[in-house]
PDB file of N, CA and C in Angstrom:
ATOM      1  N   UNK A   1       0.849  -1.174   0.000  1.00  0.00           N
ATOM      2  CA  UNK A   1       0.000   0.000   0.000  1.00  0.00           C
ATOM      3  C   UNK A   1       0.895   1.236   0.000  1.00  0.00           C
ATOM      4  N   UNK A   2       0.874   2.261  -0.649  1.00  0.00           N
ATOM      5  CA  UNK A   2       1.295   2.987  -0.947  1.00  0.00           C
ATOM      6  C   UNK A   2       0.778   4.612  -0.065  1.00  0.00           C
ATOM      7  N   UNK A   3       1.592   4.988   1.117  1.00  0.00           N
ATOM      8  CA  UNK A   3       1.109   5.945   2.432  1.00  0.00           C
ATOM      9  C   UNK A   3       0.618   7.166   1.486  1.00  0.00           C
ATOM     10  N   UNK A   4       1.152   7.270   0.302  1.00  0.00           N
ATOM     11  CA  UNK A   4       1.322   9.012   0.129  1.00  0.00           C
ATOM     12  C   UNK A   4      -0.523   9.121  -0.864  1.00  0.00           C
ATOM     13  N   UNK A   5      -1.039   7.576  -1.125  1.00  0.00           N
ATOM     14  CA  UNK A   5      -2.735   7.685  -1.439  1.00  0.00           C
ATOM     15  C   UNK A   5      -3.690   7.856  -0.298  1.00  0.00           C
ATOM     16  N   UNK A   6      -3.472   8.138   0.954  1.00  0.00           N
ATOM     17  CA  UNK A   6      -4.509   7.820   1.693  1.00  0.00           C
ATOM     18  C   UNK A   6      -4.013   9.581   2.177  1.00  0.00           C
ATOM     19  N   UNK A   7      -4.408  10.137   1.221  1.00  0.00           N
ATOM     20  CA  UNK A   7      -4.456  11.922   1.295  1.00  0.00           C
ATOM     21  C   UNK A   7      -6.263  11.790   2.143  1.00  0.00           C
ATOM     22  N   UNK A   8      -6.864  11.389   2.250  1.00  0.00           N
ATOM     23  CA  UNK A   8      -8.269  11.883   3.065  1.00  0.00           C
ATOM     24  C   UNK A   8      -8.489  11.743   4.519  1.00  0.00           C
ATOM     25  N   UNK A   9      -9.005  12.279   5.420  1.00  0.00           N
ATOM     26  CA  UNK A   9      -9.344  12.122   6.489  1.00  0.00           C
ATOM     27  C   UNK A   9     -10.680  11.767   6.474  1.00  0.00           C
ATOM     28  N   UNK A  10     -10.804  10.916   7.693  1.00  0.00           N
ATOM     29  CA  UNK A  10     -12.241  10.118   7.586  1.00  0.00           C
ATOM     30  C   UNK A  10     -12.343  10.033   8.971  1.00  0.00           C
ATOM     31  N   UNK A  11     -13.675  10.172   9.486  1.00  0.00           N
ATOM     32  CA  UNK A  11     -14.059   9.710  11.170  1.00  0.00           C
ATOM     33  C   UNK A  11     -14.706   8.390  11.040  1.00  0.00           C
ATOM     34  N   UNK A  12     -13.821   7.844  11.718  1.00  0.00           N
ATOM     35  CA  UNK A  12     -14.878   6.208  12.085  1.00  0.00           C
ATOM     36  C   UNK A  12     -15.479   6.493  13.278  1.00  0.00           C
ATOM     37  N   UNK A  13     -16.730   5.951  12.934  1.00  0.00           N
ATOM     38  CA  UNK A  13     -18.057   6.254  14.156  1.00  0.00           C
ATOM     39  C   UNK A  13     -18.397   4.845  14.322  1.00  0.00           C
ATOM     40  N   UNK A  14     -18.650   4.142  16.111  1.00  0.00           N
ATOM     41  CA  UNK A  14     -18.944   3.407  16.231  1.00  0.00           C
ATOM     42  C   UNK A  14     -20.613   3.838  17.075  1.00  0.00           C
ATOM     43  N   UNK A  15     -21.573   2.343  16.949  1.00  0.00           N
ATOM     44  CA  UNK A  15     -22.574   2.792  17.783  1.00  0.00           C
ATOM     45  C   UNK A  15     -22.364   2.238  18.855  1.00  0.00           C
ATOM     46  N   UNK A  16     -23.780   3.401  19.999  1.00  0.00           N
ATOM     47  CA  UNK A  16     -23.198   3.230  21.192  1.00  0.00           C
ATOM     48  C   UNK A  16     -24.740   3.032  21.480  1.00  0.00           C
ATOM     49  N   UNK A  17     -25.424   2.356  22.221  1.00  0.00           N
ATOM     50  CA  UNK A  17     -26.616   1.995  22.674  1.00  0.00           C
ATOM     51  C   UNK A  17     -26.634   2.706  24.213  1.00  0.00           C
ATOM     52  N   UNK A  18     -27.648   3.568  24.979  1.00  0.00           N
ATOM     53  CA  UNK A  18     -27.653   4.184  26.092  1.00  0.00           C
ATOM     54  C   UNK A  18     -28.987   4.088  26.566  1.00  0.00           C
ATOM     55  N   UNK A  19     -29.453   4.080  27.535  1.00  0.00           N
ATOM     56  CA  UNK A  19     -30.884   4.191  28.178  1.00  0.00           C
ATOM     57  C   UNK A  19     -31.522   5.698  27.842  1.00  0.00           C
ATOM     58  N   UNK A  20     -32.165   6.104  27.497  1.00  0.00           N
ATOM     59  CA  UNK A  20     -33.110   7.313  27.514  1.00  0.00           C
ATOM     60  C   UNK A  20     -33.939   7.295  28.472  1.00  0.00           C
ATOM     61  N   UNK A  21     -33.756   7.332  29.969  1.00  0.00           N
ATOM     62  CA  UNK A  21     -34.499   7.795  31.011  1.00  0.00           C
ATOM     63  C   UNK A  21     -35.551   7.278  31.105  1.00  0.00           C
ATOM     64  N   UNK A  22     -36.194   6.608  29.947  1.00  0.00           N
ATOM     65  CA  UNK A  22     -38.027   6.137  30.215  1.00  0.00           C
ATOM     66  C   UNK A  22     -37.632   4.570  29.813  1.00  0.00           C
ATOM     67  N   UNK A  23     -37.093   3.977  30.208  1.00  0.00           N
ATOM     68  CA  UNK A  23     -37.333   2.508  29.681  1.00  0.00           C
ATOM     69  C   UNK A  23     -36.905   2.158  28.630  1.00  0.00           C
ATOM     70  N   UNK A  24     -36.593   2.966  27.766  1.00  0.00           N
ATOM     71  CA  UNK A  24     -36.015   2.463  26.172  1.00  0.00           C
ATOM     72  C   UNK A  24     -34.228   2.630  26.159  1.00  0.00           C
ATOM     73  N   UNK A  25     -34.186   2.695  24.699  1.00  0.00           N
ATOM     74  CA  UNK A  25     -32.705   2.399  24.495  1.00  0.00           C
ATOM     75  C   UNK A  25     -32.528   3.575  23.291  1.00  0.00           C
ATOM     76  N   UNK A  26     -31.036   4.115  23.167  1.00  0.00           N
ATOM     77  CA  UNK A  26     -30.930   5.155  22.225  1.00  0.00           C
ATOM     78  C   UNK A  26     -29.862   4.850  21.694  1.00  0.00           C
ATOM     79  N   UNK A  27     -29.749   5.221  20.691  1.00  0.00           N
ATOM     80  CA  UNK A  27     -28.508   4.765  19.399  1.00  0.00           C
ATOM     81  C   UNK A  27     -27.462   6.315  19.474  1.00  0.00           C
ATOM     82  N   UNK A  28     -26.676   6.021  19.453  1.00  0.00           N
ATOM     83  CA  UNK A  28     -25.533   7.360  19.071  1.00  0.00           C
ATOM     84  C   UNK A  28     -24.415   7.177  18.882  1.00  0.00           C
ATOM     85  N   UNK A  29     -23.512   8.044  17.900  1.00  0.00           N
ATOM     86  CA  UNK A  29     -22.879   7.482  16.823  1.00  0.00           C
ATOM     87  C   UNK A  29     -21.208   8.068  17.490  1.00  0.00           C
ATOM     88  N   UNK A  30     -20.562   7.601  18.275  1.00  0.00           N
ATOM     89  CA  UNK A  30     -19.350   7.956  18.675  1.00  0.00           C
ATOM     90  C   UNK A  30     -18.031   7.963  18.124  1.00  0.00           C
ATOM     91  N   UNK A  31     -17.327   9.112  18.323  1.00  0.00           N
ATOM     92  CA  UNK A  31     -16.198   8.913  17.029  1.00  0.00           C
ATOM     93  C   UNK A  31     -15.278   7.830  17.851  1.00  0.00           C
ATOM     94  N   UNK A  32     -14.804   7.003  16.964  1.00  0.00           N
ATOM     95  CA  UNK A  32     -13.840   5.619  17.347  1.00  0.00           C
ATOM     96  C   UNK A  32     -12.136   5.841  17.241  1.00  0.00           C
ATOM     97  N   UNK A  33     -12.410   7.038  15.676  1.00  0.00           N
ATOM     98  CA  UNK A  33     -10.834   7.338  15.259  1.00  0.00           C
ATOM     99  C   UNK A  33     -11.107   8.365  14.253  1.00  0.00           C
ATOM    100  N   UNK A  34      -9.901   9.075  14.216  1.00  0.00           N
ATOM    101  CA  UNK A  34     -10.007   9.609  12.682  1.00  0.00           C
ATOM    102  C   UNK A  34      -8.553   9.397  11.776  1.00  0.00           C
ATOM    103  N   UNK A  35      -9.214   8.766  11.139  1.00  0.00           N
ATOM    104  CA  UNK A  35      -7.505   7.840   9.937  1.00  0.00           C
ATOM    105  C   UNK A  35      -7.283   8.756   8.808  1.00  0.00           C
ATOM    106  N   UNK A  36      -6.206   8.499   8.344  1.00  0.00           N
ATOM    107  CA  UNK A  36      -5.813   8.669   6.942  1.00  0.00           C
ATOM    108  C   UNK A  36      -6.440   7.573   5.833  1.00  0.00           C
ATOM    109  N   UNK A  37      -7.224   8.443   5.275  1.00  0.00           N
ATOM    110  CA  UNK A  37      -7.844   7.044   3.744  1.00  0.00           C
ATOM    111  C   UNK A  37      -7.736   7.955   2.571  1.00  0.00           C
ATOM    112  N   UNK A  38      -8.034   6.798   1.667  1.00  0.00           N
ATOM    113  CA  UNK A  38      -8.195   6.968  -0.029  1.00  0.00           C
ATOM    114  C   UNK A  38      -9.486   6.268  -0.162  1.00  0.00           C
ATOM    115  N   UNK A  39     -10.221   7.192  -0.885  1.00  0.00           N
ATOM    116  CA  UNK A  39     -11.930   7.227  -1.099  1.00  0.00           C
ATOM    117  C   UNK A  39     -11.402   7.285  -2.906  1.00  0.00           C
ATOM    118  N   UNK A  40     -12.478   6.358  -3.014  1.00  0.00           N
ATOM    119  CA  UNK A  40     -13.025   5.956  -4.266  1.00  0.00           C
ATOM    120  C   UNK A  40     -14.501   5.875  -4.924  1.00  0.00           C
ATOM    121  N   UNK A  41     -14.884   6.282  -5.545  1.00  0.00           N
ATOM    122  CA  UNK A  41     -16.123   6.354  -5.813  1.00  0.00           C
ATOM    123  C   UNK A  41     -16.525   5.208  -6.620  1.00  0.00           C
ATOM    124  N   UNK A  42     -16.826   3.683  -6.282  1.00  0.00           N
ATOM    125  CA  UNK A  42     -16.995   2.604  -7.295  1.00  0.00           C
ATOM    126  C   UNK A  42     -17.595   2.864  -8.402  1.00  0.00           C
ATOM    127  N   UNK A  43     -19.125   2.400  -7.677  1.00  0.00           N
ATOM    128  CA  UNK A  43     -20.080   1.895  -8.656  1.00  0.00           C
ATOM    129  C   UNK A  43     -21.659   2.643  -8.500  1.00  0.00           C
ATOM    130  N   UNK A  44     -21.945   2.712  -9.456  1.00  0.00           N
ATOM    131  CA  UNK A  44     -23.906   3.608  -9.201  1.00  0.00           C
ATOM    132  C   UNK A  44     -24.527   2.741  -9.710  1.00  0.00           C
ATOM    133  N   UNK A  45     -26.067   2.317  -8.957  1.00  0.00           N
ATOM    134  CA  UNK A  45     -26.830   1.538  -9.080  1.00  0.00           C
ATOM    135  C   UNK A  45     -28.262   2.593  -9.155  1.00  0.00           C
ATOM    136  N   UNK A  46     -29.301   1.784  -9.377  1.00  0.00           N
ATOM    137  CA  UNK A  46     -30.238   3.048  -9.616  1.00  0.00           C
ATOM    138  C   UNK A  46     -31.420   1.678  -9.324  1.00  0.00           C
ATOM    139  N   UNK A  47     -32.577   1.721  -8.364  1.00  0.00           N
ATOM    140  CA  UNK A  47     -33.737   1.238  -8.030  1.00  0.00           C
ATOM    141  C   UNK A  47     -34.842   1.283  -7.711  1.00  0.00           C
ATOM    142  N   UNK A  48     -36.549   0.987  -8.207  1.00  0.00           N
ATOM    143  CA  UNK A  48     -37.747   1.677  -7.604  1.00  0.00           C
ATOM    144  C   UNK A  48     -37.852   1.357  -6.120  1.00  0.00           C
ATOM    145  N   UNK A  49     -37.846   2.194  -5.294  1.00  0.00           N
ATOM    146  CA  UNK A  49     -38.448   1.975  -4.443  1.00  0.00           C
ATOM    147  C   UNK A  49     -39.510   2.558  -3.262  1.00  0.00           C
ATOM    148  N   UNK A  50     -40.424   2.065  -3.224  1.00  0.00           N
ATOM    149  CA  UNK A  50     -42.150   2.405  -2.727  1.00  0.00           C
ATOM    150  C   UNK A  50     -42.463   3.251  -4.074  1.00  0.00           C
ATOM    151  N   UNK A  51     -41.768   3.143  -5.048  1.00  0.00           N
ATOM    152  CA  UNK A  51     -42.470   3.505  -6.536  1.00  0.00           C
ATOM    153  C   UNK A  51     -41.705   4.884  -6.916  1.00  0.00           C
ATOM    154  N   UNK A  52     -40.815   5.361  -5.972  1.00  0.00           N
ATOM    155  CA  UNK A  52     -40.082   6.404  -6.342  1.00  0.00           C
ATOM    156  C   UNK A  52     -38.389   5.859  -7.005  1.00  0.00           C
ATOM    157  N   UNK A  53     -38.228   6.258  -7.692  1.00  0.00           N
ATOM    158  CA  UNK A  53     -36.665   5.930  -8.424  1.00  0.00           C
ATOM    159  C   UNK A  53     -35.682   6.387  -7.633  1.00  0.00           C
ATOM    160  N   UNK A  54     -34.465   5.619  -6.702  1.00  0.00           N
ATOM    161  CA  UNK A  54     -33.521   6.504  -6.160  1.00  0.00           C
ATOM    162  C   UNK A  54     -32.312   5.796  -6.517  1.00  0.00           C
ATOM    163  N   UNK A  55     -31.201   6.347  -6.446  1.00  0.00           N
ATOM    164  CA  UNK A  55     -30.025   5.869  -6.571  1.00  0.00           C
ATOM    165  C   UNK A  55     -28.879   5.740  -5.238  1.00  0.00           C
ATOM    166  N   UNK A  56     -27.983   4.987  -6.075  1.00  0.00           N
ATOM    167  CA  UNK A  56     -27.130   4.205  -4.944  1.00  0.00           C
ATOM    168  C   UNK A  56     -25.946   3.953  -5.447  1.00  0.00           C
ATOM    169  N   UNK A  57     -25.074   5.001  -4.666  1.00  0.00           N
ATOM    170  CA  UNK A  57     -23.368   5.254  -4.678  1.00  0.00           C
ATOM    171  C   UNK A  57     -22.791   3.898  -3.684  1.00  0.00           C
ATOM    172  N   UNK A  58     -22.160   3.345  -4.028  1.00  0.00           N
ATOM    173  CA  UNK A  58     -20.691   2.452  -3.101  1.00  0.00           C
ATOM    174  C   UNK A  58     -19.929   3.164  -3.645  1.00  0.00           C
ATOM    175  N   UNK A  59     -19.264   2.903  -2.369  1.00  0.00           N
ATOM    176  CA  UNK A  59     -17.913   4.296  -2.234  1.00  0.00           C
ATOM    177  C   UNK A  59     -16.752   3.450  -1.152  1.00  0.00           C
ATOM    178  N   UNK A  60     -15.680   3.025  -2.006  1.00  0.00           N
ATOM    179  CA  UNK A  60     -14.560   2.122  -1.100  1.00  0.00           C
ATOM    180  C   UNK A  60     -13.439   3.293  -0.734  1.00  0.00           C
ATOM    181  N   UNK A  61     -13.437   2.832   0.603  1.00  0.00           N
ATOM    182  CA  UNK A  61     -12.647   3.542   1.384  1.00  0.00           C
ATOM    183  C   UNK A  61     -11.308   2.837   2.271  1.00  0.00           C
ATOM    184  N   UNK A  62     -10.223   3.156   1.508  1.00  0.00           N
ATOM    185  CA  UNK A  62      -9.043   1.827   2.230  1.00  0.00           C
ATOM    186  C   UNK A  62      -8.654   2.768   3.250  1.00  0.00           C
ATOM    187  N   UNK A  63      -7.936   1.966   4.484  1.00  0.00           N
ATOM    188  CA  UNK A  63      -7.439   2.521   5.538  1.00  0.00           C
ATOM    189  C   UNK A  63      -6.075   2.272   6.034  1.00  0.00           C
ATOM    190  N   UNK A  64      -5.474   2.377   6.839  1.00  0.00           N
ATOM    191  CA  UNK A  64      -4.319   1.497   7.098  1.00  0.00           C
ATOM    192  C   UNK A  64      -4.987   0.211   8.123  1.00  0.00           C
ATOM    193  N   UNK A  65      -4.255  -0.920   8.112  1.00  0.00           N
ATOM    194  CA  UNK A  65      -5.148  -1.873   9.062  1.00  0.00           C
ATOM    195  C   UNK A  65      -5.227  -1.492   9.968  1.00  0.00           C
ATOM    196  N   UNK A  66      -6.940  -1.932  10.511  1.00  0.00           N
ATOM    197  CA  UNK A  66      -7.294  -1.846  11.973  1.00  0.00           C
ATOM    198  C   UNK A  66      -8.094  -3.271  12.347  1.00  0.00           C
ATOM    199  N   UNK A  67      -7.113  -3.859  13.343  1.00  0.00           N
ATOM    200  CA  UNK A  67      -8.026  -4.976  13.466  1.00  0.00           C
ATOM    201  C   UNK A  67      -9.257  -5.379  13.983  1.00  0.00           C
ATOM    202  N   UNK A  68     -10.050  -4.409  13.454  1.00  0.00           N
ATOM    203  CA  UNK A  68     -11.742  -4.081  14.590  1.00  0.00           C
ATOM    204  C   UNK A  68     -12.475  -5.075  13.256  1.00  0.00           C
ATOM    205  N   UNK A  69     -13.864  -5.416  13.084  1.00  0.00           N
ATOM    206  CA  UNK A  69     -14.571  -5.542  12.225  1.00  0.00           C
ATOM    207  C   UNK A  69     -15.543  -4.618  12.171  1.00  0.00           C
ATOM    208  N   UNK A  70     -15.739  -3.657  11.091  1.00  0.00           N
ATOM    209  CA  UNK A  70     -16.139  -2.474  11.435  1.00  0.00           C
ATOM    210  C   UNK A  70     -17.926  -2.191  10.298  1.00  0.00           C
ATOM    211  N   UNK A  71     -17.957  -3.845   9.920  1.00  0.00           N
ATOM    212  CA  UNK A  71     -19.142  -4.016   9.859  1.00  0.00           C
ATOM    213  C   UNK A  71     -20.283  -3.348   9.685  1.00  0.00           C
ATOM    214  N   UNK A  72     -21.240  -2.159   9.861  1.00  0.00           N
ATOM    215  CA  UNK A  72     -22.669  -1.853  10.552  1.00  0.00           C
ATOM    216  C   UNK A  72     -21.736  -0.599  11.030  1.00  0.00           C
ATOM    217  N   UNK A  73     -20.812   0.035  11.199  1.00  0.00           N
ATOM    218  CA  UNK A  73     -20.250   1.182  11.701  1.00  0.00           C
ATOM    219  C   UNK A  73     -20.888   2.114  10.537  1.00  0.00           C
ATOM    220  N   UNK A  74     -20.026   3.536  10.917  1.00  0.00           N
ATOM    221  CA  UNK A  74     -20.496   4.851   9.883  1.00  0.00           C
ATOM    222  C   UNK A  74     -19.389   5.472   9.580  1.00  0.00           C
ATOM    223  N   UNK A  75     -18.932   5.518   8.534  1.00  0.00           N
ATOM    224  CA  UNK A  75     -17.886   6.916   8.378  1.00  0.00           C
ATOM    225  C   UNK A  75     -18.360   8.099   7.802  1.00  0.00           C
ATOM    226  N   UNK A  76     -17.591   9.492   8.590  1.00  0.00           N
ATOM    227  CA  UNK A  76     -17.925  10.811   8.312  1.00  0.00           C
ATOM    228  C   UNK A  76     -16.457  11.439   7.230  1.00  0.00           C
ATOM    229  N   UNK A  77     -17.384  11.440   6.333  1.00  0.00           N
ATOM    230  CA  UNK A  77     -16.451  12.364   5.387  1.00  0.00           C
ATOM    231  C   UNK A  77     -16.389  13.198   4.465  1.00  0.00           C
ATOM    232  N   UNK A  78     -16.072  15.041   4.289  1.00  0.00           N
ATOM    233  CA  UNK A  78     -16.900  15.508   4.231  1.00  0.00           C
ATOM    234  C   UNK A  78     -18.002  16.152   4.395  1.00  0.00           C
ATOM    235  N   UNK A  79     -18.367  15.645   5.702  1.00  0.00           N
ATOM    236  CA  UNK A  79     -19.371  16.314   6.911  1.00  0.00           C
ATOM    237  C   UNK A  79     -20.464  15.273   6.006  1.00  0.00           C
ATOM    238  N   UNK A  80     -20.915  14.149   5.557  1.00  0.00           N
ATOM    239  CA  UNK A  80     -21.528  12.904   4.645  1.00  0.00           C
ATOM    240  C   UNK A  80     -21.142  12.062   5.541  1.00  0.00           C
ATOM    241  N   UNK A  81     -22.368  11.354   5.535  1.00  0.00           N
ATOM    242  CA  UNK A  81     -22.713   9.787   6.703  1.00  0.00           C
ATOM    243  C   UNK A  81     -22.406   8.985   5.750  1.00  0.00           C
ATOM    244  N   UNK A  82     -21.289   7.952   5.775  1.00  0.00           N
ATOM    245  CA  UNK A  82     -21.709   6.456   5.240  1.00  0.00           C
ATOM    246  C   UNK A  82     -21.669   5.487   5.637  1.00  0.00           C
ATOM    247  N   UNK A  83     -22.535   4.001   5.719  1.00  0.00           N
ATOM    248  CA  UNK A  83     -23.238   3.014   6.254  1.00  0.00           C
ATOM    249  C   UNK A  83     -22.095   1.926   6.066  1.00  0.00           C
ATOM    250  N   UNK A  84     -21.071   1.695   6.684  1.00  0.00           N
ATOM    251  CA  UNK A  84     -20.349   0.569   6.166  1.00  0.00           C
ATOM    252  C   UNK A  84     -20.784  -0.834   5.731  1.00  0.00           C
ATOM    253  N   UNK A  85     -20.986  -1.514   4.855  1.00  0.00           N
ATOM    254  CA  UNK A  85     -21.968  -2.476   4.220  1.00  0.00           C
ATOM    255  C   UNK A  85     -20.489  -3.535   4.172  1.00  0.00           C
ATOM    256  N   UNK A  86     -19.282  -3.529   4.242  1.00  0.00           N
ATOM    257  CA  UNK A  86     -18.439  -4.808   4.369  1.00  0.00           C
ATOM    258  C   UNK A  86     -17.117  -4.529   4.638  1.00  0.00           C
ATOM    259  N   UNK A  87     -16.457  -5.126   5.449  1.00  0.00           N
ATOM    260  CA  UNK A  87     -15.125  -4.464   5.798  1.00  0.00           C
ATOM    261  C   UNK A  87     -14.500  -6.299   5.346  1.00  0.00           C
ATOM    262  N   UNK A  88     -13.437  -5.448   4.590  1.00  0.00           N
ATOM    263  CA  UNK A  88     -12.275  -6.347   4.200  1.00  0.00           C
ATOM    264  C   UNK A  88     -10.680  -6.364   5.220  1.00  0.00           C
ATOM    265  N   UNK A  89     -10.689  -7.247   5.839  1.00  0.00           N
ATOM    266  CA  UNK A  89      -9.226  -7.377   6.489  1.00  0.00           C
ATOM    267  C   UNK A  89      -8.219  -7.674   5.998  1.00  0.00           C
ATOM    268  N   UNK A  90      -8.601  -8.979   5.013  1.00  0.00           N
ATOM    269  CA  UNK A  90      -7.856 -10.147   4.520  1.00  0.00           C
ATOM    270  C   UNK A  90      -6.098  -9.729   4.348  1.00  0.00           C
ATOM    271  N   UNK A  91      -6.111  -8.008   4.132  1.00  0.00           N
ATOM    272  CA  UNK A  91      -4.956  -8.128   3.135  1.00  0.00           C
ATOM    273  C   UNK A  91      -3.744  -7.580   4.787  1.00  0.00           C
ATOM    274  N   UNK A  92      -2.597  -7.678   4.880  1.00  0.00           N
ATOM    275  CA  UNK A  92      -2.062  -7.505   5.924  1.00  0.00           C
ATOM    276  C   UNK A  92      -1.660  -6.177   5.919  1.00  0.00           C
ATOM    277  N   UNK A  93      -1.318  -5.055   5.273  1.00  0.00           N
ATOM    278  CA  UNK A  93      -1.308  -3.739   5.856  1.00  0.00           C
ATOM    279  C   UNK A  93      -2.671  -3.198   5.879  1.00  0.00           C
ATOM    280  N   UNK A  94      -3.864  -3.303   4.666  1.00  0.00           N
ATOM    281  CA  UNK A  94      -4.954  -2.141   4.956  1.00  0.00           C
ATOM    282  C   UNK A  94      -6.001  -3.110   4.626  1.00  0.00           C
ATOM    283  N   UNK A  95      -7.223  -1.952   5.352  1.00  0.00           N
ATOM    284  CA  UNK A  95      -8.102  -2.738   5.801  1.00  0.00           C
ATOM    285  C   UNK A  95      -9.412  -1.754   4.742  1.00  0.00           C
ATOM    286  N   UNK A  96     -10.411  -2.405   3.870  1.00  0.00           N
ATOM    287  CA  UNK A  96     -10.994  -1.962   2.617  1.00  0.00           C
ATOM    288  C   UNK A  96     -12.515  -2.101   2.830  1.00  0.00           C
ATOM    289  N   UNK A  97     -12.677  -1.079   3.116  1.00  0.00           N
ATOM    290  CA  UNK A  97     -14.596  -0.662   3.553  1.00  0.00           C
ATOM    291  C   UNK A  97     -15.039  -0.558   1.948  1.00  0.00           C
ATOM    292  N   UNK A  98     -16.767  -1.092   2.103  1.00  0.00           N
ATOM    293  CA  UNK A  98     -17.362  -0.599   1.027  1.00  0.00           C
ATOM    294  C   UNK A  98     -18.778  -0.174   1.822  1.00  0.00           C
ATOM    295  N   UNK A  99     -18.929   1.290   1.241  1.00  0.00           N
ATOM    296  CA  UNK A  99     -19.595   1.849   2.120  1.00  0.00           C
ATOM    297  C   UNK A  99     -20.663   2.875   0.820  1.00  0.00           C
ATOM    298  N   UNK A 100     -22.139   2.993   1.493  1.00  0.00           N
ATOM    299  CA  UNK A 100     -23.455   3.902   0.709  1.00  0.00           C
ATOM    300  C   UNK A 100     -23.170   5.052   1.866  1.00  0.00           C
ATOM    301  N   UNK A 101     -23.169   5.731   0.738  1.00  0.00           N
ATOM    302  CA  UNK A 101     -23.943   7.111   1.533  1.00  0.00           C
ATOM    303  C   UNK A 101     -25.176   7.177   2.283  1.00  0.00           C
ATOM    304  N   UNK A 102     -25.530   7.794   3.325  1.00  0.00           N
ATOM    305  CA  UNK A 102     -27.037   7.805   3.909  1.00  0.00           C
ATOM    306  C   UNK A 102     -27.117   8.861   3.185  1.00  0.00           C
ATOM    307  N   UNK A 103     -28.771   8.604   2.789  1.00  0.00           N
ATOM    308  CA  UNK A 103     -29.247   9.928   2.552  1.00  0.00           C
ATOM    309  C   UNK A 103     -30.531  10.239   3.112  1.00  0.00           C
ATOM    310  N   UNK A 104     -30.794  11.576   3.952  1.00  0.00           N
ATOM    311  CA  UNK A 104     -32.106  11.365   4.712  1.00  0.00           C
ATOM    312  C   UNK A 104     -32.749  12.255   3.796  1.00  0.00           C
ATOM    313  N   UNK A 105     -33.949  11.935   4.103  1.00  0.00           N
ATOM    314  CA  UNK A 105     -35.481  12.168   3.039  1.00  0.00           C
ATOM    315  C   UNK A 105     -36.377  12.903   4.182  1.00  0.00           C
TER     316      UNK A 105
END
């Protein structure tokens, strides 16, 4: 892997589950780290759904290795939420997210 591509900064956000005072449970998104990465913009997909047409960015983001599985996490980049959908370890220096943008409606 080559140090002088991972020109981006990225926040890894892990979730954190907490009580909300009445009996329930609350989700919140805590920063874990902020790394050096190289963002890539893969692939665009495009699908109906509830009958409206929306589209869908994967966006791979390599890191230097971290041995977490970072799975269901979020990265901020950009001040942009994305949903980590598969983290790759396999390779022994870096570790290769493929990650959608959230987009709220």
């Amino acid at each position: 892997m080559n140090p002088g591509k991972l020109n981006k900064r990225i926040d890894l956000l892990e979730s954190v589950w907490s009580g909300d005072g009445q009996g329930g449970r609350k989700q919140e998104w805590n920063l874990f780290r902020n790394v050096a990465a190289a963002v890539v913009q893969q692939a665009f997909s495009s699908a109906a759904i509830q009958g409206a047409e929306s589209s869908l960015a994967i966006t791979e983001i390599t890191i230097r290795k971290i041995p977490v599985e970072l799975t269901g996490w979020r990265v901020r980049y950009k001040n942009e939420i994305y949903e980590v959908l598969s983290c790759d370890n396999s390779a022994a220096d870096r570790t290769i997210l493929q990650c959608r943008k959230i987009v709220k409606r």
